[in-house]
């Protein structure tokens, strides 16, 4: 059973960069699946942000333009989310997820609340 | 992006009765490979979402057969028969046919 655990700062200042880590256990991120991020905010509901394929290719939601970077470290079996120039609108619970392809999200981490505030 | 519209947004249900949630997409969800990538997720209070159904009508492991997904094209339905207290939560549809994947706004199921 794949388990996902998000970690990172719970408070980020406006205009700064949000950085989160997803630690994966029970499966090697280089073996299969897409590994992605979904956020949930009261204002925008659930929003798919992007993912990284087990082969390394990247996929981002165009709505987030170039602010989002997803990367990984297969030696540590973790993947990362970075989002630049955050505003209050980026306040949300951020989930790391596994995706079987075609946005078929089959597994979610417990989520981590990130608040953007000075 | 494909817009997913759920109704109703709030659904009070009597224990033991049935509930039906509708999800409509702004365009057909039939993929060129012939599949329809429409999933349903349940989010219980204080928990992460959990997938219930994939490709319209395939139940995930451990999901009671009281849950049934149906539909085609742009109209989809999640039906819950004999609602139990553990079914309380918010239900989301999500399409993955047209990138990026998009979610409905959610339907809150509560017990009357």
XYZ file of C-alpha atoms in Angstrom:
230
model
C 0.000 0.000 0.000
C 1.446 3.324 -1.098
C 1.593 5.906 1.654
C 2.184 9.597 1.102
C 3.186 12.179 3.692
C 3.425 15.893 3.033
C 5.710 18.176 4.980
C 6.758 21.805 4.856
C 6.163 25.216 6.401
C 2.611 25.963 7.415
C 3.074 29.704 6.975
C 4.554 31.493 3.975
C 4.797 35.249 3.437
C 3.237 36.872 0.384
C 5.548 37.034 -2.656
C 7.757 34.270 -1.247
C 8.124 30.652 -2.394
C 6.068 27.769 -1.048
C 8.050 24.546 -0.764
C 6.597 21.170 0.138
C 7.938 17.634 0.247
C 6.048 14.396 -0.213
C 7.662 11.330 1.307
C 6.548 8.087 -0.279
C 6.603 4.684 1.367
C 5.490 1.315 0.103
C 6.406 1.988 -3.521
C 9.322 3.335 -5.514
C 8.485 6.583 -7.306
C 10.677 5.514 -10.180
C 8.699 2.346 -10.801
C 5.311 3.579 -11.884
C 2.492 6.105 -11.607
C 2.409 9.852 -11.866
C 3.216 11.672 -8.605
C 1.316 14.866 -8.196
C -0.095 17.688 -6.148
C -3.689 18.764 -5.612
C -4.763 21.672 -3.457
C -8.043 22.451 -1.774
C -9.165 25.923 -0.846
C -12.557 27.298 0.174
C -12.546 29.635 -2.782
C -11.433 27.348 -5.595
C -12.303 23.882 -4.317
C -10.060 21.049 -5.490
C -7.435 21.974 -8.068
C -4.927 19.675 -9.767
C -1.596 21.486 -9.808
C 0.780 19.196 -11.619
C 2.584 15.891 -11.601
C 5.808 14.128 -12.448
C 5.761 10.813 -14.285
C 7.832 7.932 -12.950
C 9.957 8.364 -16.058
C 10.600 12.002 -15.169
C 8.332 13.952 -17.514
C 6.555 16.946 -15.995
C 2.970 18.106 -16.329
C 1.587 21.360 -14.968
C -1.768 23.021 -14.796
C -1.586 25.934 -17.258
C -3.696 28.017 -14.857
C -0.731 28.183 -12.519
C 1.492 29.274 -15.375
C 5.167 29.102 -14.585
C 4.826 29.480 -10.815
C 4.826 25.734 -10.110
C 7.814 23.412 -10.233
C 7.592 19.726 -9.409
C 10.726 17.673 -8.968
C 11.850 14.459 -7.325
C 14.691 12.644 -5.659
C 14.399 8.957 -6.450
C 17.250 8.083 -4.088
C 15.189 9.444 -1.193
C 11.847 8.367 -2.675
C 10.412 11.860 -2.332
C 9.002 14.462 -4.651
C 8.634 18.183 -4.240
C 6.399 21.138 -4.972
C 7.651 24.670 -5.311
C 5.374 27.578 -6.057
C 6.720 31.073 -6.434
C 5.209 34.507 -5.816
C 2.471 33.251 -3.508
C -0.497 35.375 -2.495
C -3.325 34.935 -0.027
C -5.227 33.114 -2.784
C -2.689 30.279 -2.497
C -3.768 29.539 1.065
C -4.998 25.956 0.911
C -4.571 22.384 2.033
C -1.987 20.797 -0.238
C -2.193 17.080 -0.953
C 0.333 14.867 -2.647
C -1.278 12.167 -4.715
C -0.654 9.178 -6.936
C -2.193 9.142 -10.377
C -2.596 6.038 -12.518
C -2.729 8.183 -15.652
C -5.421 10.372 -17.198
C -5.773 12.152 -13.865
C -6.990 8.927 -12.306
C -5.978 9.879 -8.758
C -6.119 6.783 -6.608
C -4.273 7.730 -3.459
C -3.972 10.890 -1.347
C -1.704 12.029 1.456
C -3.222 13.433 4.612
C -2.725 16.985 3.391
C -0.900 19.960 4.846
C -2.374 23.405 5.408
C -0.325 26.261 4.043
C -1.343 29.776 4.980
C -0.011 32.750 3.058
C 0.154 35.730 5.365
C 2.602 38.359 6.517
C -10.743 23.626 -19.057
C -13.690 21.263 -18.719
C -16.192 22.549 -16.183
C -17.788 19.972 -13.928
C -21.120 20.975 -12.407
C -22.586 18.984 -9.555
C -26.093 19.099 -8.151
C -27.377 19.414 -5.610
C -24.649 21.108 -3.577
C -26.303 20.016 -0.333
C -28.173 16.766 0.152
C -29.897 15.960 3.457
C -30.798 12.294 3.557
C -32.673 10.075 5.991
C -30.738 7.074 7.233
C -31.646 4.035 5.183
C -32.946 6.071 2.271
C -31.266 6.616 -1.098
C -29.268 9.580 -2.362
C -28.428 10.634 -5.882
C -25.753 13.109 -6.973
C -25.541 14.484 -10.472
C -22.398 15.584 -12.288
C -22.475 17.270 -15.676
C -19.444 18.142 -17.780
C -19.117 21.018 -20.220
C -18.061 18.588 -22.958
C -18.203 14.881 -23.645
C -15.893 12.809 -21.474
C -15.471 10.015 -23.994
C -11.739 9.780 -24.674
C -10.310 8.937 -28.074
C -9.243 5.590 -26.577
C -12.896 4.767 -25.926
C -12.726 5.138 -22.163
C -14.607 7.692 -20.106
C -12.388 9.073 -17.380
C -14.880 10.126 -14.761
C -14.172 9.378 -11.112
C -16.021 9.922 -7.870
C -14.355 10.803 -4.575
C -15.647 10.847 -1.027
C -14.226 13.244 1.558
C -15.376 12.476 5.072
C -15.124 15.261 7.658
C -11.503 15.912 8.584
C -10.156 13.396 6.080
C -8.481 13.426 2.695
C -10.536 12.540 -0.355
C -10.802 8.868 -1.165
C -11.577 7.435 -4.583
C -14.857 5.525 -4.705
C -15.372 4.961 -8.387
C -13.224 5.162 -11.506
C -14.118 5.216 -15.184
C -17.746 5.952 -14.331
C -18.846 2.730 -12.715
C -15.891 0.729 -11.371
C -15.955 0.549 -7.591
C -12.672 0.709 -5.728
C -11.681 -2.069 -3.382
C -13.540 -1.834 -0.091
C -16.301 0.399 -1.413
C -19.703 -1.015 -0.475
C -21.941 -2.094 -3.320
C -24.460 0.457 -1.989
C -22.496 2.914 -4.145
C -23.237 2.855 -7.831
C -21.870 5.053 -10.603
C -23.534 5.483 -13.963
C -23.780 7.792 -16.918
C -22.199 8.584 -20.233
C -21.194 11.491 -22.415
C -21.737 14.561 -20.278
C -24.159 13.303 -17.616
C -23.130 11.151 -14.692
C -24.702 10.023 -11.441
C -23.514 8.619 -8.151
C -26.224 6.784 -6.272
C -26.006 5.719 -2.673
C -28.633 3.251 -1.562
C -29.503 2.653 2.101
C -27.482 5.638 3.344
C -25.519 5.006 6.518
C -24.005 7.447 9.015
C -20.502 6.723 7.645
C -21.565 8.104 4.250
C -21.673 11.668 5.575
C -19.198 13.893 3.765
C -18.580 15.725 0.532
C -18.626 13.899 -2.787
C -16.700 15.127 -5.810
C -16.698 14.072 -9.423
C -13.519 14.519 -11.426
C -12.832 14.207 -15.115
C -9.518 13.121 -16.575
C -10.436 12.858 -20.238
C -9.371 16.374 -21.171
C -6.290 17.869 -19.566
C -5.988 19.294 -17.045
C -8.173 17.128 -14.856
C -10.914 19.087 -13.175
C -13.201 18.543 -10.200
C -16.809 19.355 -9.516
C -17.551 21.764 -6.698
C -18.697 19.012 -4.364
C -21.988 17.777 -2.903
C -22.345 17.712 0.852
C -24.301 14.697 2.096
C -25.679 14.981 5.598
C -28.161 13.088 7.688
C -31.529 14.701 8.286
